[in-house]
Coordinates of C-alpha atoms in Angstrom, one line a residue:
X13 CA 0.0 0.1 0.1
X14 CA 1.1 3.6 -0.6
X15 CA 1.9 5.5 2.7
X16 CA 1.7 9.1 3.1
X17 CA 4.7 10.5 4.6
X18 CA 5.7 14.1 6.1
X19 CA 9.1 15.3 7.6
X20 CA 11.1 13.1 10.0
X21 CA 11.1 15.2 13.3
X22 CA 13.6 13.0 15.0
X23 CA 17.3 13.7 14.5
X24 CA 18.4 10.1 15.0
X25 CA 15.7 8.4 13.4
X26 CA 17.7 7.0 10.7
X27 CA 20.3 5.5 13.2
X28 CA 18.2 4.4 16.0
X29 CA 15.7 2.2 14.3
X30 CA 13.2 2.3 17.1
X31 CA 10.6 4.1 15.4
X32 CA 10.3 2.4 12.1
X33 CA 7.3 4.8 10.8
X34 CA 8.9 7.8 11.7
X35 CA 8.1 10.6 9.0
X36 CA 4.9 8.8 8.1
X37 CA 1.6 10.7 8.8
X38 CA -0.3 9.0 12.0
X39 CA -3.5 8.0 10.1
X40 CA -1.5 6.3 7.6
X41 CA 0.2 4.7 10.3
X42 CA -2.9 3.4 11.7
X43 CA -4.4 2.3 8.3
X44 CA -1.1 0.4 7.8
X45 CA -1.4 -1.4 10.8
X46 CA -4.8 -2.5 10.5
X47 CA -4.1 -3.8 6.9
X48 CA -1.3 -5.9 8.7
X49 CA -3.6 -7.5 11.1
X50 CA -6.0 -8.1 8.5
X51 CA -3.5 -9.9 6.3
X52 CA -2.5 -12.0 9.2
X53 CA -5.8 -12.8 10.6
X54 CA -8.3 -14.4 8.4
X55 CA -12.2 -15.3 9.1
X56 CA -13.1 -12.4 11.1
X57 CA -13.6 -8.6 10.2
X58 CA -10.7 -6.4 11.6
X59 CA -11.8 -3.1 13.1
X60 CA -10.3 0.1 12.6
X61 CA -7.2 0.7 14.8
X62 CA -7.8 2.6 18.2
X63 CA -5.3 5.4 17.8
X64 CA -4.2 8.1 20.3
X65 CA -5.2 11.9 20.2
X66 CA -1.4 12.7 21.1
X67 CA 0.8 9.9 19.8
X68 CA 3.8 11.5 21.4
X69 CA 6.0 10.8 24.8
X70 CA 3.9 7.9 25.8
X71 CA 6.8 5.5 26.7
X72 CA 6.4 4.9 30.7
X73 CA 9.5 2.9 30.6
X74 CA 12.6 4.4 29.4
X75 CA 15.9 2.2 29.1
X76 CA 19.3 3.7 28.3
X77 CA 22.6 1.7 27.7
X78 CA 25.8 3.6 29.0
X79 CA 29.1 3.2 27.1
X80 CA 31.9 5.6 25.6
X81 CA 32.4 6.8 22.2
X82 CA 35.6 6.5 20.4
X83 CA 37.1 9.6 22.1
X84 CA 36.2 8.0 25.7
X85 CA 33.3 10.2 26.1
X86 CA 30.2 8.9 28.2
X87 CA 27.3 8.4 26.0
X88 CA 23.7 7.0 26.6
X89 CA 20.9 6.0 24.2
X90 CA 19.8 2.9 22.2
X91 CA 21.4 0.0 20.5
X92 CA 21.0 0.5 16.6
X93 CA 19.0 -2.2 15.2
X94 CA 20.7 -5.6 15.3
X95 CA 23.8 -4.5 16.9
X96 CA 25.0 -3.5 20.2
X97 CA 26.4 -0.2 19.1
X98 CA 25.1 2.6 21.4
X99 CA 23.3 5.3 19.0
X100 CA 23.5 8.4 21.5
X101 CA 19.9 10.0 22.4
X102 CA 19.4 13.4 24.2
X103 CA 15.8 13.5 23.6
X104 CA 13.4 10.7 22.3
X105 CA 9.8 11.7 21.0
X106 CA 8.2 8.7 22.3
X107 CA 9.8 8.7 25.7
X108 CA 8.4 10.4 29.0
X109 CA 10.6 13.6 28.9
X110 CA 11.1 13.4 32.8
X111 CA 13.0 10.2 32.0
X112 CA 15.4 11.5 29.5
X113 CA 16.1 14.5 31.8
X114 CA 17.2 12.0 34.4
X115 CA 19.4 10.1 32.5
X116 CA 21.1 12.9 31.2
X117 CA 21.8 13.9 34.7
X118 CA 23.1 10.7 35.4
X119 CA 25.3 10.8 32.2
X120 CA 26.8 13.9 33.8
X121 CA 27.3 12.2 37.1
X122 CA 29.0 9.5 35.8
X123 CA 31.5 11.8 34.5
X124 CA 31.8 13.8 37.8
X125 CA 32.3 10.6 39.8
X126 CA 34.6 9.0 37.4
X127 CA 32.1 5.7 37.3
X128 CA 33.5 3.3 34.5
X129 CA 30.8 2.3 32.2
X130 CA 30.8 -1.4 31.2
X131 CA 32.5 -2.8 28.1
X132 CA 30.5 -6.0 26.7
X133 CA 33.8 -7.2 24.6
X134 CA 36.1 -7.2 27.9
X135 CA 33.5 -7.7 30.8
X136 CA 35.1 -4.8 32.6
X137 CA 33.2 -1.8 34.1
X138 CA 30.6 -0.9 36.2
X139 CA 27.6 1.0 34.9
X140 CA 25.8 -1.1 32.3
X141 CA 22.4 0.6 31.9
X142 CA 19.8 2.9 33.5
X143 CA 15.9 2.2 33.6
X144 CA 13.5 4.9 34.6
X145 CA 9.9 4.1 34.9
X146 CA 7.2 6.7 35.6
X147 CA 3.7 6.3 36.6
X148 CA 1.3 8.5 34.6
X149 CA -1.2 8.9 37.3
X150 CA 0.4 9.0 40.6
X151 CA 3.5 10.8 39.3
X152 CA 5.9 8.5 40.9
X153 CA 9.2 7.9 39.4
X154 CA 11.8 4.8 39.8
X155 CA 15.4 5.0 38.8
X156 CA 17.0 1.6 38.6
X157 CA 21.0 1.7 38.2
X158 CA 22.1 -1.6 36.4
X159 CA 25.5 -2.3 37.5
X160 CA 28.0 -5.2 37.2
X161 CA 28.5 -5.3 40.9
X162 CA 26.5 -4.4 43.9
X163 CA 28.8 -1.8 45.2
X164 CA 28.2 1.9 44.0
X165 CA 31.4 4.1 44.9
X166 CA 30.5 7.1 46.7
X167 CA 26.9 5.9 46.7
X168 CA 25.4 8.4 49.3
X169 CA 27.1 11.5 47.6
X170 CA 25.8 10.1 44.3
X171 CA 22.3 9.8 45.2
X172 CA 22.4 13.3 47.0
X173 CA 23.4 14.8 43.8
X174 CA 20.8 13.0 41.7
X175 CA 17.8 13.8 44.2
X176 CA 19.1 17.4 44.4
X177 CA 18.7 17.6 40.5
X178 CA 15.6 15.6 40.5
X179 CA 13.5 15.7 44.0
X180 CA 10.5 14.2 42.4
X181 CA 12.6 10.8 42.2
X182 CA 10.4 8.3 44.4
X183 CA 12.9 5.6 44.7
X184 CA 16.3 4.6 43.3
X185 CA 17.1 0.9 42.9
X186 CA 20.6 -0.9 42.2
X187 CA 20.0 -3.9 40.0
X188 CA 23.0 -6.4 39.9
X189 CA 23.4 -7.8 36.2
X190 CA 27.0 -9.7 36.6
X191 CA 25.9 -11.9 33.5
X192 CA 27.6 -11.8 30.3
X193 CA 24.4 -11.7 28.4
X194 CA 22.4 -9.4 26.5
X195 CA 19.6 -9.3 29.1
X196 CA 19.0 -6.0 30.6
X197 CA 18.3 -6.5 34.2
X198 CA 19.5 -9.1 36.6
X199 CA 17.8 -10.7 39.4
X200 CA 19.1 -9.1 42.5
X201 CA 17.7 -5.7 43.6
X202 CA 19.2 -3.6 46.0
X203 CA 17.1 -0.5 47.3
X204 CA 19.1 2.7 47.6
X205 CA 16.3 5.1 48.4
X206 CA 12.6 5.0 48.8
X207 CA 10.3 2.0 48.9
X208 CA 12.1 0.1 45.7
X209 CA 8.7 0.3 43.6
X210 CA 6.3 2.8 42.5
X211 CA 2.5 2.7 42.4
X212 CA 0.2 3.7 39.2
X213 CA -3.7 3.7 38.7
X214 CA -5.0 1.8 35.8
X215 CA -8.9 1.1 35.2
X216 CA -9.9 2.0 38.8
X217 CA -7.3 0.1 40.3
X218 CA -3.9 0.8 42.0
X219 CA -0.7 -1.3 41.1
X220 CA 2.6 -1.9 42.6
X221 CA 5.2 -2.0 40.1
X222 CA 8.8 -3.2 40.9
X223 CA 11.9 -3.2 38.6
X224 CA 11.2 -6.6 37.1
X225 CA 7.5 -6.4 36.8
X226 CA 5.8 -6.3 33.4
X227 CA 3.6 -3.4 33.1
X228 CA 2.4 -1.9 30.0
X229 CA 4.4 1.1 28.5
X230 CA 1.6 3.3 27.4
X231 CA -0.8 3.9 30.2
X232 CA -3.4 5.7 28.0
X233 CA -3.8 2.9 25.5
X234 CA -3.4 0.2 28.0
X235 CA -7.0 1.2 29.4
X236 CA -8.4 1.1 26.1
X237 CA -6.8 -2.4 25.5
X238 CA -8.3 -3.6 28.8
X239 CA -11.7 -2.3 28.4
X240 CA -11.9 -3.8 24.9
X241 CA -10.7 -7.2 26.5
X242 CA -13.2 -7.1 29.0
X243 CA -16.0 -6.2 26.6
X244 CA -15.3 -9.2 24.6
X245 CA -15.1 -11.5 27.6
X246 CA -18.9 -10.7 28.0
X247 CA -19.0 -11.0 31.7
X248 CA -22.2 -10.9 33.7
X249 CA -21.0 -11.4 37.3
X250 CA -21.5 -15.2 37.2
X251 CA -18.4 -16.4 35.3
X252 CA -15.3 -18.0 36.5
X253 CA -12.3 -16.3 34.5
X254 CA -8.7 -17.6 34.0
X255 CA -5.8 -14.9 33.5
X256 CA -3.2 -17.1 31.8
X257 CA 0.4 -15.4 32.3
X258 CA -1.4 -12.6 34.5
X259 CA 2.0 -10.7 35.4
X260 CA 1.2 -8.0 38.2
X261 CA -2.5 -8.9 37.9
X262 CA -3.8 -6.0 36.0
X263 CA -6.1 -7.7 33.4
X264 CA -7.6 -10.1 35.9
X265 CA -8.2 -7.5 38.7
X266 CA -10.0 -5.5 35.9
X267 CA -12.2 -8.3 34.9
X268 CA -12.7 -9.1 38.8
X269 CA -15.1 -6.4 39.1
X270 CA -17.5 -7.9 36.5
X271 CA -17.0 -11.8 37.3
X272 CA -17.8 -14.3 40.2
X273 CA -14.0 -15.4 40.6
X274 CA -10.7 -15.0 38.7
X275 CA -7.7 -17.2 38.6
X276 CA -4.4 -15.8 37.8
X277 CA -1.5 -17.8 36.9
X278 CA 2.1 -16.4 36.3
X279 CA 5.6 -18.1 36.4
X280 CA 7.4 -15.0 37.3
X281 CA 7.4 -14.9 41.4
X282 CA 8.5 -11.5 41.8
X283 CA 5.2 -10.5 39.5
X284 CA 3.1 -12.8 41.8
X285 CA 4.2 -11.1 44.9
X286 CA 3.2 -7.8 43.4
X287 CA 0.0 -9.3 42.0
X288 CA -0.9 -10.5 45.6
X289 CA 0.0 -7.2 47.0
X290 CA -2.3 -5.4 44.4
X291 CA -5.2 -7.2 44.9
X292 CA -5.2 -6.9 48.7
X293 CA -4.7 -3.2 48.2
X294 CA -7.4 -3.1 45.8
X295 CA -9.6 -5.2 48.4
X296 CA -10.2 -7.4 45.3
X297 CA -11.4 -10.5 47.3
X298 CA -12.6 -12.7 44.3
X299 CA -8.9 -13.3 42.6
X300 CA -6.6 -16.0 43.6
X301 CA -3.0 -16.1 42.3
X302 CA -1.1 -19.0 41.4
X303 CA 2.8 -19.2 40.7
X304 CA 2.7 -21.6 37.9
X305 CA 3.3 -22.5 34.3
X306 CA 0.0 -21.5 32.8
X307 CA 0.0 -24.5 30.7
X308 CA 0.7 -26.9 33.2
X309 CA -1.7 -25.4 35.7
X310 CA -4.6 -25.7 33.1
X311 CA -3.8 -29.3 32.2
X312 CA -3.8 -30.0 36.0
X313 CA -7.2 -28.5 36.2
X314 CA -8.7 -30.5 33.1
X315 CA -7.0 -33.6 34.6
X316 CA -9.0 -33.2 37.8
X317 CA -11.9 -35.7 38.6
X318 CA -15.3 -34.4 37.5
X319 CA -16.3 -33.8 41.3
X320 CA -13.5 -31.6 41.9
X321 CA -13.2 -29.7 38.4
X322 CA -13.7 -25.9 38.2
X323 CA -15.7 -24.9 35.3
X324 CA -13.9 -22.0 33.6
X325 CA -16.0 -19.8 31.4
X326 CA -13.3 -17.4 30.0
X327 CA -9.6 -17.5 29.4
X328 CA -7.7 -14.4 28.7
X329 CA -4.2 -15.1 27.1
X330 CA -1.5 -12.7 26.5
X331 CA 1.3 -14.6 25.2
X332 CA 4.7 -13.2 24.6
X333 CA 5.7 -12.0 20.9
X334 CA 6.6 -15.4 20.1
X335 CA 3.0 -16.6 20.4
X336 CA 1.4 -19.3 22.1
X337 CA 2.4 -22.9 21.9
X338 CA 0.3 -25.7 20.4
X339 CA 0.3 -27.7 24.0
X340 CA -0.8 -24.4 25.7
X341 CA -3.7 -24.0 23.3
X342 CA -4.8 -27.6 23.6
X343 CA -4.5 -26.8 27.5
X344 CA -7.0 -24.1 27.1
X345 CA -9.3 -26.4 24.8
X346 CA -9.3 -28.8 27.7
X347 CA -10.9 -26.7 30.1
X348 CA -13.3 -25.9 27.4
X349 CA -14.3 -22.1 28.0
X350 CA -17.0 -20.8 26.3
X351 CA -14.7 -17.9 25.3
X352 CA -11.1 -17.0 24.7
X353 CA -9.9 -13.3 24.7
X354 CA -6.4 -13.4 23.1
X355 CA -4.5 -10.4 23.6
X356 CA -1.5 -10.0 21.1
X357 CA 1.7 -8.2 20.3
X358 CA 2.6 -9.9 17.1
X359 CA -0.1 -10.1 14.3
X360 CA 2.0 -13.1 12.5
X361 CA 2.2 -15.2 15.5
X362 CA -1.6 -14.3 16.5
X363 CA -2.6 -15.3 12.9
X364 CA -0.7 -18.5 13.3
X365 CA -2.3 -19.1 16.5
X366 CA -6.0 -18.3 15.7
X367 CA -5.6 -20.9 12.7
X368 CA -4.7 -23.7 15.2
X369 CA -7.4 -22.6 17.5
X370 CA -9.9 -22.9 14.7
X371 CA -8.8 -26.4 14.5
X372 CA -9.5 -27.2 18.2
X373 CA -13.0 -25.7 18.2
X374 CA -12.6 -22.1 18.6
X375 CA -13.6 -19.2 16.0
X376 CA -12.6 -15.7 15.9
X377 CA -15.7 -13.3 16.2
X378 CA -14.2 -10.1 16.8
X379 CA -10.8 -8.3 16.1
X380 CA -9.8 -4.9 17.5
X381 CA -6.3 -3.7 16.9
X382 CA -5.0 -1.0 19.6
X383 CA -2.1 1.1 18.8
X384 CA 0.0 0.8 21.8
X385 CA 3.2 2.0 20.3
X386 CA 2.8 5.0 18.0
X387 CA 5.5 5.4 15.2
X388 CA 6.7 1.9 15.4
X389 CA 5.5 -1.3 13.4
X390 CA 4.2 -2.7 16.5
X391 CA 0.4 -3.1 17.2
X392 CA -1.3 -4.7 19.8
X393 CA -4.5 -6.5 18.7
X394 CA -7.7 -8.3 20.9
X395 CA -9.4 -11.3 19.5
X396 CA -12.4 -13.0 20.7
X397 CA -12.7 -16.7 20.0
X398 CA -15.7 -18.4 20.6
X399 CA -16.3 -22.0 21.2
X400 CA -17.9 -24.2 18.5
X401 CA -19.7 -27.6 18.7
X402 CA -16.2 -29.4 17.4
X403 CA -14.5 -28.7 20.9
X404 CA -15.3 -31.7 22.8
X405 CA -14.3 -34.3 20.2
X406 CA -11.0 -32.4 19.7
X407 CA -10.4 -32.4 23.4
X408 CA -10.8 -36.2 23.3
X409 CA -8.3 -36.5 20.6
X410 CA -5.7 -34.2 22.4
X411 CA -5.1 -36.6 25.2
X412 CA -5.1 -33.7 27.7
X413 CA -7.9 -35.0 29.8
X414 CA -6.6 -37.8 32.0
X415 CA -9.1 -37.7 35.0
X416 CA -8.0 -41.2 35.7
X417 CA -4.3 -40.5 36.2
X418 CA -3.7 -40.4 40.0
X419 CA -0.4 -38.5 39.3
X420 CA -2.3 -35.5 37.8
X421 CA -5.1 -35.4 40.6
X422 CA -2.6 -35.6 43.4
X423 CA -0.3 -32.6 41.8
X424 CA -3.5 -30.5 41.4
X425 CA -4.5 -30.9 45.0
X426 CA -0.9 -30.3 45.9
X427 CA -0.9 -27.0 44.0
X428 CA -4.1 -25.5 45.1
X429 CA -4.0 -22.5 47.4
X430 CA -6.5 -21.1 49.4
X431 CA -8.7 -17.8 48.7
X432 CA -6.1 -14.9 49.7
X433 CA -3.6 -15.7 46.9
X434 CA -0.6 -17.8 48.5
X435 CA 2.0 -19.3 46.2
X436 CA 1.6 -23.0 45.3
X437 CA 3.8 -25.5 47.1
X438 CA 5.1 -27.0 44.0
X439 CA 6.2 -23.5 42.7
X440 CA 8.1 -22.9 46.0
X441 CA 10.3 -25.9 45.6
X442 CA 11.1 -24.9 41.8
X443 CA 11.4 -20.8 42.1
X444 CA 15.2 -21.2 41.9
X445 CA 15.1 -23.3 38.7
X446 CA 12.8 -21.2 36.5
X447 CA 13.0 -17.7 34.9
X448 CA 10.2 -15.9 33.1

């Protein structure tokens, strides 16, 4: 399709690679994304994309890599596409300006305090990255210093200088990443100032956000995304909802106000911890969280004896960019919910998974793209899949339902939690071996 173009307004657009649609009129961006979804998802009408009134400075999480240029000067910015070469960035048109200002200050402090930046080739140096998370409603700000060591020289003086320049910073965390990998964050967090987390409000609920927590980066559009997902679920107050890969509980708690009960499942233990706290703070008493792999958990639910089986009416699934595995979708089908609400961040894997869901008895009936990431190629999409009459036959063929298998029955009993959202026993035994 022909794309209407305008002038690029970002000075590093050609080097950064982050905004692939830089220089394209916003209405043309939305149509391009709708066409992409329609090309990938078949058998359902794709609605016009829900765009933003102001598609600028929407990112509430900003990550800057630190290094030095050829002259030895401290630089910070983003990696050029497909490389680990840092493109210096002073101001980004899609990032929260407060984050850019804080990163600029840290860049100056690194020079003043003679802190060595990390060199990926040699493995020497201290400061690897800086991450800034901002809360759109509460205004709280978290600064995460990603270091290769748990020791920050002249820590108190560094913090005093940073807070003097930006007194609105709510908390500062030192994250230790001593691994030779491309992962930004390590597993260990040391609170240097404040609570070690920030809080934000979304769809009437208040959420605790830790350094490693997943939280959508566009707060304005996340509200529209979740409202669409809840509307597609068709909740009347009588349903049991399963929120697969629930993260810190945002979708599940939004749905809880309109459902009888919600079951949240998440593999990341720190996210589950935040989800439990979030539920208690929001007095959300009809939601229970399990620290488990969602596919394994659903198979255990389906394998329970009929007298103990929990009937699930709606499943929310929000997989990573790689999409969902067939074994996971088989597990969904084994539960036989009437509706599945699929929230996707990649139209290609969404299209692939929708085709598989058709084979196991679920047809797409509604499709709504939401522009969470203006000026990029990325698009979030909500698809409603409704069960057809083929589901029970497919379920028998899949071999998922094994109600006579005593091993599955015992494991299900062992992994149950009581209302109040405690971690599962089996998850506690495996926490040290599993990563999100």
